Amino acid sequence: MAKEGAGGGPNWNGLLKWSLAHGSDGTNPPRALSEEDRKWFMEAMQANTVDVVGRMKEIAQVMKTPDDVLQSHGVTPENIEDMLDELQEHVESIDMANDLHSIGGLDPLLGYLKNSHAGIRAKAAEVVSTVVQNNPKSQQLVMESNGLEPLLTNFRSDPSTTARTKALGAISSLIRNNQSGLAAFRLGNGHAALKDALGSDDARLQRKALHLTQYLLNNKADRNVAEKIGLPNQLIHLASSDDSGVREAALGGLLELARDKTPAARNALPDQDKLKDVLKSRIEGISAMDADDLQAAREERQLVDSLWKECYGEPSSLREKGLVVLPGEDAPQQPPPDVVGKMFEPPLRVWAVPRPAPAEDPDSGSGKKDPPLLLGP
């Protein structure tokens, strides 16, 4: 039996044949292994086993290496981005995410948020987002390492829109269910940065800013700040955006405000005439949709109808036309679809409950890549 594949690596085809030949179908006793076969099998399996902690230590060492030394060894910014891609896969395990600090990798990762290359800043923020998402221990470690400050800086003023968007994603993961993070976000004038992002002309940045805004509107203190700086009027404006994702997120935020019936919230939606015009326009647009577009606009249909009912105490004309729930659709649950919740699903944790892999950012151009070669001793 050949012990190696043609390229010198594990001979997986041979391993499969060996397993079938030596396995048992339940009717015959398994064959005894010779010492040679046992040795070959163990070597083949170990050849495909990755020492994750060891690999993360290597990556941490590279991140600590000065840029000029990396360049002298032929390491390019693209190599660093590939390496960060690999690190992100490793820290999808909550245990590995929490180990990143103990092996000395967290601080240099946060240092990459200040790198001169926009692609590295963006990818570093993406890794930070994975490390802290639904992970109180790593959230605390990042806060203790002052990781929110460079994220806020990049979110506010990075010349790369992609880097701004990735920084905002990391901020969202860092401050969610994290009181110290929320407090630091407020002190860092994060609400004003959100307002600026909502006014950008980039739909991806607007969507992420809207998702975080809707989350913050659940908190009375943040809702008060949002109202004072004029975020409700921005939401009304964005509810008529050409981007369906922006429209849905804006409508979700408006619905959050409309549901607040406390006396202090009476002026949360000050421009009622403008809001009514926007909702009428959306009702007209939805009414003119063909069957396929109506199916795709299910969440928007329900949000428009729910917002109209909250504001004006009666169902919208969409309900009269039978466009809130189409034939074959289930009636919407109350409250209507949680637009913002989809943006805060737990990340894939290798050793915890699995979930489908997150959709790739269509603009990122990222894909599965071979791990980059690291510096030798």
PDB file of N, CA and C in Angstrom, residues 147-204:
ATOM      1  N   GLY A 147      -9.505  49.152  23.333  1.00  0.00           N
ATOM      2  CA  GLY A 147      -9.760  48.841  21.930  1.00  0.00           C
ATOM      3  C   GLY A 147     -10.881  49.644  21.299  1.00  0.00           C
ATOM      4  N   LEU A 148     -11.777  50.218  22.121  1.00  0.00           N
ATOM      5  CA  LEU A 148     -12.875  50.980  21.545  1.00  0.00           C
ATOM      6  C   LEU A 148     -12.383  52.278  20.900  1.00  0.00           C
ATOM      7  N   GLU A 149     -11.337  52.879  21.463  1.00  0.00           N
ATOM      8  CA  GLU A 149     -10.874  54.180  20.959  1.00  0.00           C
ATOM      9  C   GLU A 149     -10.466  54.145  19.487  1.00  0.00           C
ATOM     10  N   PRO A 150      -9.581  53.213  19.069  1.00  0.00           N
ATOM     11  CA  PRO A 150      -9.228  53.201  17.638  1.00  0.00           C
ATOM     12  C   PRO A 150     -10.399  52.803  16.748  1.00  0.00           C
ATOM     13  N   LEU A 151     -11.322  51.986  17.275  1.00  0.00           N
ATOM     14  CA  LEU A 151     -12.501  51.638  16.491  1.00  0.00           C
ATOM     15  C   LEU A 151     -13.366  52.870  16.248  1.00  0.00           C
ATOM     16  N   LEU A 152     -13.571  53.675  17.286  1.00  0.00           N
ATOM     17  CA  LEU A 152     -14.343  54.908  17.118  1.00  0.00           C
ATOM     18  C   LEU A 152     -13.637  55.877  16.169  1.00  0.00           C
ATOM     19  N   THR A 153     -12.322  55.959  16.287  1.00  0.00           N
ATOM     20  CA  THR A 153     -11.562  56.842  15.398  1.00  0.00           C
ATOM     21  C   THR A 153     -11.749  56.435  13.940  1.00  0.00           C
ATOM     22  N   ASN A 154     -11.622  55.139  13.668  1.00  0.00           N
ATOM     23  CA  ASN A 154     -11.785  54.649  12.298  1.00  0.00           C
ATOM     24  C   ASN A 154     -13.219  54.835  11.813  1.00  0.00           C
ATOM     25  N   PHE A 155     -14.173  54.604  12.694  1.00  0.00           N
ATOM     26  CA  PHE A 155     -15.566  54.765  12.315  1.00  0.00           C
ATOM     27  C   PHE A 155     -15.873  56.218  11.958  1.00  0.00           C
ATOM     28  N   ARG A 156     -15.325  57.124  12.720  1.00  0.00           N
ATOM     29  CA  ARG A 156     -15.610  58.541  12.488  1.00  0.00           C
ATOM     30  C   ARG A 156     -14.918  59.089  11.242  1.00  0.00           C
ATOM     31  N   SER A 157     -13.657  58.705  11.026  1.00  0.00           N
ATOM     32  CA  SER A 157     -12.859  59.488  10.073  1.00  0.00           C
ATOM     33  C   SER A 157     -11.966  58.682   9.137  1.00  0.00           C
ATOM     34  N   ASP A 158     -12.091  57.365   9.099  1.00  0.00           N
ATOM     35  CA  ASP A 158     -11.224  56.615   8.190  1.00  0.00           C
ATOM     36  C   ASP A 158     -11.551  56.990   6.747  1.00  0.00           C
ATOM     37  N   PRO A 159     -10.548  57.294   5.925  1.00  0.00           N
ATOM     38  CA  PRO A 159     -10.824  57.646   4.517  1.00  0.00           C
ATOM     39  C   PRO A 159     -11.395  56.487   3.712  1.00  0.00           C
ATOM     40  N   SER A 160     -11.220  55.260   4.193  1.00  0.00           N
ATOM     41  CA  SER A 160     -11.772  54.091   3.522  1.00  0.00           C
ATOM     42  C   SER A 160     -13.159  53.790   4.075  1.00  0.00           C
ATOM     43  N   THR A 161     -14.173  53.804   3.207  1.00  0.00           N
ATOM     44  CA  THR A 161     -15.533  53.508   3.659  1.00  0.00           C
ATOM     45  C   THR A 161     -15.634  52.074   4.163  1.00  0.00           C
ATOM     46  N   THR A 162     -14.899  51.160   3.533  1.00  0.00           N
ATOM     47  CA  THR A 162     -14.922  49.773   3.999  1.00  0.00           C
ATOM     48  C   THR A 162     -14.374  49.673   5.411  1.00  0.00           C
ATOM     49  N   ALA A 163     -13.272  50.364   5.680  1.00  0.00           N
ATOM     50  CA  ALA A 163     -12.701  50.345   7.028  1.00  0.00           C
ATOM     51  C   ALA A 163     -13.661  50.977   8.032  1.00  0.00           C
ATOM     52  N   ARG A 164     -14.336  52.045   7.640  1.00  0.00           N
ATOM     53  CA  ARG A 164     -15.343  52.662   8.522  1.00  0.00           C
ATOM     54  C   ARG A 164     -16.456  51.664   8.839  1.00  0.00           C
ATOM     55  N   THR A 165     -16.923  50.974   7.813  1.00  0.00           N
ATOM     56  CA  THR A 165     -18.037  50.041   7.988  1.00  0.00           C
ATOM     57  C   THR A 165     -17.635  48.875   8.882  1.00  0.00           C
ATOM     58  N   LYS A 166     -16.432  48.346   8.680  1.00  0.00           N
ATOM     59  CA  LYS A 166     -15.964  47.228   9.508  1.00  0.00           C
ATOM     60  C   LYS A 166     -15.745  47.668  10.949  1.00  0.00           C
ATOM     61  N   ALA A 167     -15.246  48.895  11.137  1.00  0.00           N
ATOM     62  CA  ALA A 167     -15.070  49.414  12.495  1.00  0.00           C
ATOM     63  C   ALA A 167     -16.416  49.533  13.199  1.00  0.00           C
ATOM     64  N   LEU A 168     -17.433  50.005  12.481  1.00  0.00           N
ATOM     65  CA  LEU A 168     -18.770  50.111  13.064  1.00  0.00           C
ATOM     66  C   LEU A 168     -19.308  48.736  13.435  1.00  0.00           C
ATOM     67  N   GLY A 169     -19.061  47.738  12.592  1.00  0.00           N
ATOM     68  CA  GLY A 169     -19.495  46.384  12.923  1.00  0.00           C
ATOM     69  C   GLY A 169     -18.847  45.881  14.202  1.00  0.00           C
ATOM     70  N   ALA A 170     -17.554  46.180  14.376  1.00  0.00           N
ATOM     71  CA  ALA A 170     -16.859  45.768  15.596  1.00  0.00           C
ATOM     72  C   ALA A 170     -17.399  46.518  16.816  1.00  0.00           C
ATOM     73  N   ILE A 171     -17.691  47.803  16.654  1.00  0.00           N
ATOM     74  CA  ILE A 171     -18.269  48.581  17.758  1.00  0.00           C
ATOM     75  C   ILE A 171     -19.607  47.993  18.175  1.00  0.00           C
ATOM     76  N   SER A 172     -20.431  47.649  17.199  1.00  0.00           N
ATOM     77  CA  SER A 172     -21.737  47.060  17.494  1.00  0.00           C
ATOM     78  C   SER A 172     -21.605  45.786  18.315  1.00  0.00           C
ATOM     79  N   SER A 173     -20.655  44.936  17.934  1.00  0.00           N
ATOM     80  CA  SER A 173     -20.445  43.691  18.672  1.00  0.00           C
ATOM     81  C   SER A 173     -19.860  43.946  20.060  1.00  0.00           C
ATOM     82  N   LEU A 174     -19.034  44.969  20.169  1.00  0.00           N
ATOM     83  CA  LEU A 174     -18.345  45.243  21.432  1.00  0.00           C
ATOM     84  C   LEU A 174     -19.275  45.830  22.486  1.00  0.00           C
ATOM     85  N   ILE A 175     -20.200  46.696  22.095  1.00  0.00           N
ATOM     86  CA  ILE A 175     -21.020  47.391  23.099  1.00  0.00           C
ATOM     87  C   ILE A 175     -22.359  46.710  23.345  1.00  0.00           C
ATOM     88  N   ARG A 176     -22.698  45.722  22.560  1.00  0.00           N
ATOM     89  CA  ARG A 176     -23.984  45.050  22.755  1.00  0.00           C
ATOM     90  C   ARG A 176     -23.957  44.267  24.067  1.00  0.00           C
ATOM     91  N   ASN A 177     -24.970  44.508  24.908  1.00  0.00           N
ATOM     92  CA  ASN A 177     -25.080  43.860  26.220  1.00  0.00           C
ATOM     93  C   ASN A 177     -23.808  44.074  27.055  1.00  0.00           C
ATOM     94  N   ASN A 178     -23.193  45.225  26.891  1.00  0.00           N
ATOM     95  CA  ASN A 178     -21.943  45.540  27.570  1.00  0.00           C
ATOM     96  C   ASN A 178     -22.051  46.965  28.112  1.00  0.00           C
ATOM     97  N   GLN A 179     -22.388  47.102  29.386  1.00  0.00           N
ATOM     98  CA  GLN A 179     -22.661  48.419  29.947  1.00  0.00           C
ATOM     99  C   GLN A 179     -21.442  49.336  29.918  1.00  0.00           C
ATOM    100  N   SER A 180     -20.259  48.795  30.217  1.00  0.00           N
ATOM    101  CA  SER A 180     -19.062  49.635  30.180  1.00  0.00           C
ATOM    102  C   SER A 180     -18.772  50.092  28.751  1.00  0.00           C
ATOM    103  N   GLY A 181     -19.031  49.211  27.783  1.00  0.00           N
ATOM    104  CA  GLY A 181     -18.842  49.586  26.386  1.00  0.00           C
ATOM    105  C   GLY A 181     -19.825  50.657  25.946  1.00  0.00           C
ATOM    106  N   LEU A 182     -21.089  50.521  26.368  1.00  0.00           N
ATOM    107  CA  LEU A 182     -22.092  51.530  26.041  1.00  0.00           C
ATOM    108  C   LEU A 182     -21.714  52.889  26.637  1.00  0.00           C
ATOM    109  N   ALA A 183     -21.266  52.863  27.892  1.00  0.00           N
ATOM    110  CA  ALA A 183     -20.881  54.121  28.550  1.00  0.00           C
ATOM    111  C   ALA A 183     -19.722  54.785  27.809  1.00  0.00           C
ATOM    112  N   ALA A 184     -18.737  53.995  27.411  1.00  0.00           N
ATOM    113  CA  ALA A 184     -17.589  54.549  26.685  1.00  0.00           C
ATOM    114  C   ALA A 184     -18.009  55.056  25.307  1.00  0.00           C
ATOM    115  N   PHE A 185     -18.955  54.372  24.684  1.00  0.00           N
ATOM    116  CA  PHE A 185     -19.475  54.809  23.383  1.00  0.00           C
ATOM    117  C   PHE A 185     -20.127  56.180  23.515  1.00  0.00           C
ATOM    118  N   ARG A 186     -20.899  56.367  24.582  1.00  0.00           N
ATOM    119  CA  ARG A 186     -21.543  57.669  24.798  1.00  0.00           C
ATOM    120  C   ARG A 186     -20.503  58.753  25.054  1.00  0.00           C
ATOM    121  N   LEU A 187     -19.527  58.452  25.903  1.00  0.00           N
ATOM    122  CA  LEU A 187     -18.490  59.433  26.211  1.00  0.00           C
ATOM    123  C   LEU A 187     -17.651  59.781  24.977  1.00  0.00           C
ATOM    124  N   GLY A 188     -17.519  58.815  24.085  1.00  0.00           N
ATOM    125  CA  GLY A 188     -16.750  59.034  22.862  1.00  0.00           C
ATOM    126  C   GLY A 188     -17.542  59.705  21.759  1.00  0.00           C
ATOM    127  N   ASN A 189     -18.728  60.230  22.106  1.00  0.00           N
ATOM    128  CA  ASN A 189     -19.567  60.937  21.135  1.00  0.00           C
ATOM    129  C   ASN A 189     -19.968  60.021  19.982  1.00  0.00           C
ATOM    130  N   GLY A 190     -20.260  58.763  20.337  1.00  0.00           N
ATOM    131  CA  GLY A 190     -20.613  57.792  19.309  1.00  0.00           C
ATOM    132  C   GLY A 190     -21.907  58.111  18.591  1.00  0.00           C
ATOM    133  N   HIS A 191     -22.861  58.756  19.284  1.00  0.00           N
ATOM    134  CA  HIS A 191     -24.138  59.072  18.643  1.00  0.00           C
ATOM    135  C   HIS A 191     -23.948  60.051  17.483  1.00  0.00           C
ATOM    136  N   ALA A 192     -23.066  61.035  17.674  1.00  0.00           N
ATOM    137  CA  ALA A 192     -22.801  61.985  16.598  1.00  0.00           C
ATOM    138  C   ALA A 192     -22.150  61.291  15.404  1.00  0.00           C
ATOM    139  N   ALA A 193     -21.275  60.318  15.684  1.00  0.00           N
ATOM    140  CA  ALA A 193     -20.657  59.560  14.596  1.00  0.00           C
ATOM    141  C   ALA A 193     -21.707  58.747  13.849  1.00  0.00           C
ATOM    142  N   LEU A 194     -22.686  58.213  14.587  1.00  0.00           N
ATOM    143  CA  LEU A 194     -23.781  57.491  13.936  1.00  0.00           C
ATOM    144  C   LEU A 194     -24.574  58.420  13.021  1.00  0.00           C
ATOM    145  N   LYS A 195     -24.867  59.611  13.509  1.00  0.00           N
ATOM    146  CA  LYS A 195     -25.605  60.574  12.696  1.00  0.00           C
ATOM    147  C   LYS A 195     -24.854  60.874  11.407  1.00  0.00           C
ATOM    148  N   ASP A 196     -23.540  61.028  11.507  1.00  0.00           N
ATOM    149  CA  ASP A 196     -22.733  61.303  10.324  1.00  0.00           C
ATOM    150  C   ASP A 196     -22.772  60.126   9.354  1.00  0.00           C
ATOM    151  N   ALA A 197     -22.717  58.913   9.887  1.00  0.00           N
ATOM    152  CA  ALA A 197     -22.756  57.724   9.025  1.00  0.00           C
ATOM    153  C   ALA A 197     -24.106  57.595   8.327  1.00  0.00           C
ATOM    154  N   LEU A 198     -25.178  57.940   9.020  1.00  0.00           N
ATOM    155  CA  LEU A 198     -26.507  57.884   8.413  1.00  0.00           C
ATOM    156  C   LEU A 198     -26.626  58.868   7.252  1.00  0.00           C
ATOM    157  N   GLY A 199     -25.834  59.921   7.299  1.00  0.00           N
ATOM    158  CA  GLY A 199     -25.858  60.906   6.229  1.00  0.00           C
ATOM    159  C   GLY A 199     -24.906  60.619   5.090  1.00  0.00           C
ATOM    160  N   SER A 200     -24.208  59.490   5.153  1.00  0.00           N
ATOM    161  CA  SER A 200     -23.265  59.147   4.085  1.00  0.00           C
ATOM    162  C   SER A 200     -24.043  58.703   2.845  1.00  0.00           C
ATOM    163  N   ASP A 201     -23.323  58.529   1.746  1.00  0.00           N
ATOM    164  CA  ASP A 201     -23.973  58.052   0.524  1.00  0.00           C
ATOM    165  C   ASP A 201     -23.653  56.586   0.256  1.00  0.00           C
ATOM    166  N   ASP A 202     -23.146  55.879   1.268  1.00  0.00           N
ATOM    167  CA  ASP A 202     -22.808  54.461   1.130  1.00  0.00           C
ATOM    168  C   ASP A 202     -23.880  53.632   1.834  1.00  0.00           C
ATOM    169  N   ALA A 203     -24.585  52.802   1.084  1.00  0.00           N
ATOM    170  CA  ALA A 203     -25.712  52.052   1.645  1.00  0.00           C
ATOM    171  C   ALA A 203     -25.265  51.040   2.696  1.00  0.00           C
ATOM    172  N   ARG A 204     -24.091  50.431   2.508  1.00  0.00           N
ATOM    173  CA  ARG A 204     -23.620  49.452   3.505  1.00  0.00           C
ATOM    174  C   ARG A 204     -23.374  50.124   4.846  1.00  0.00           C
TER     175      ARG A 204
END
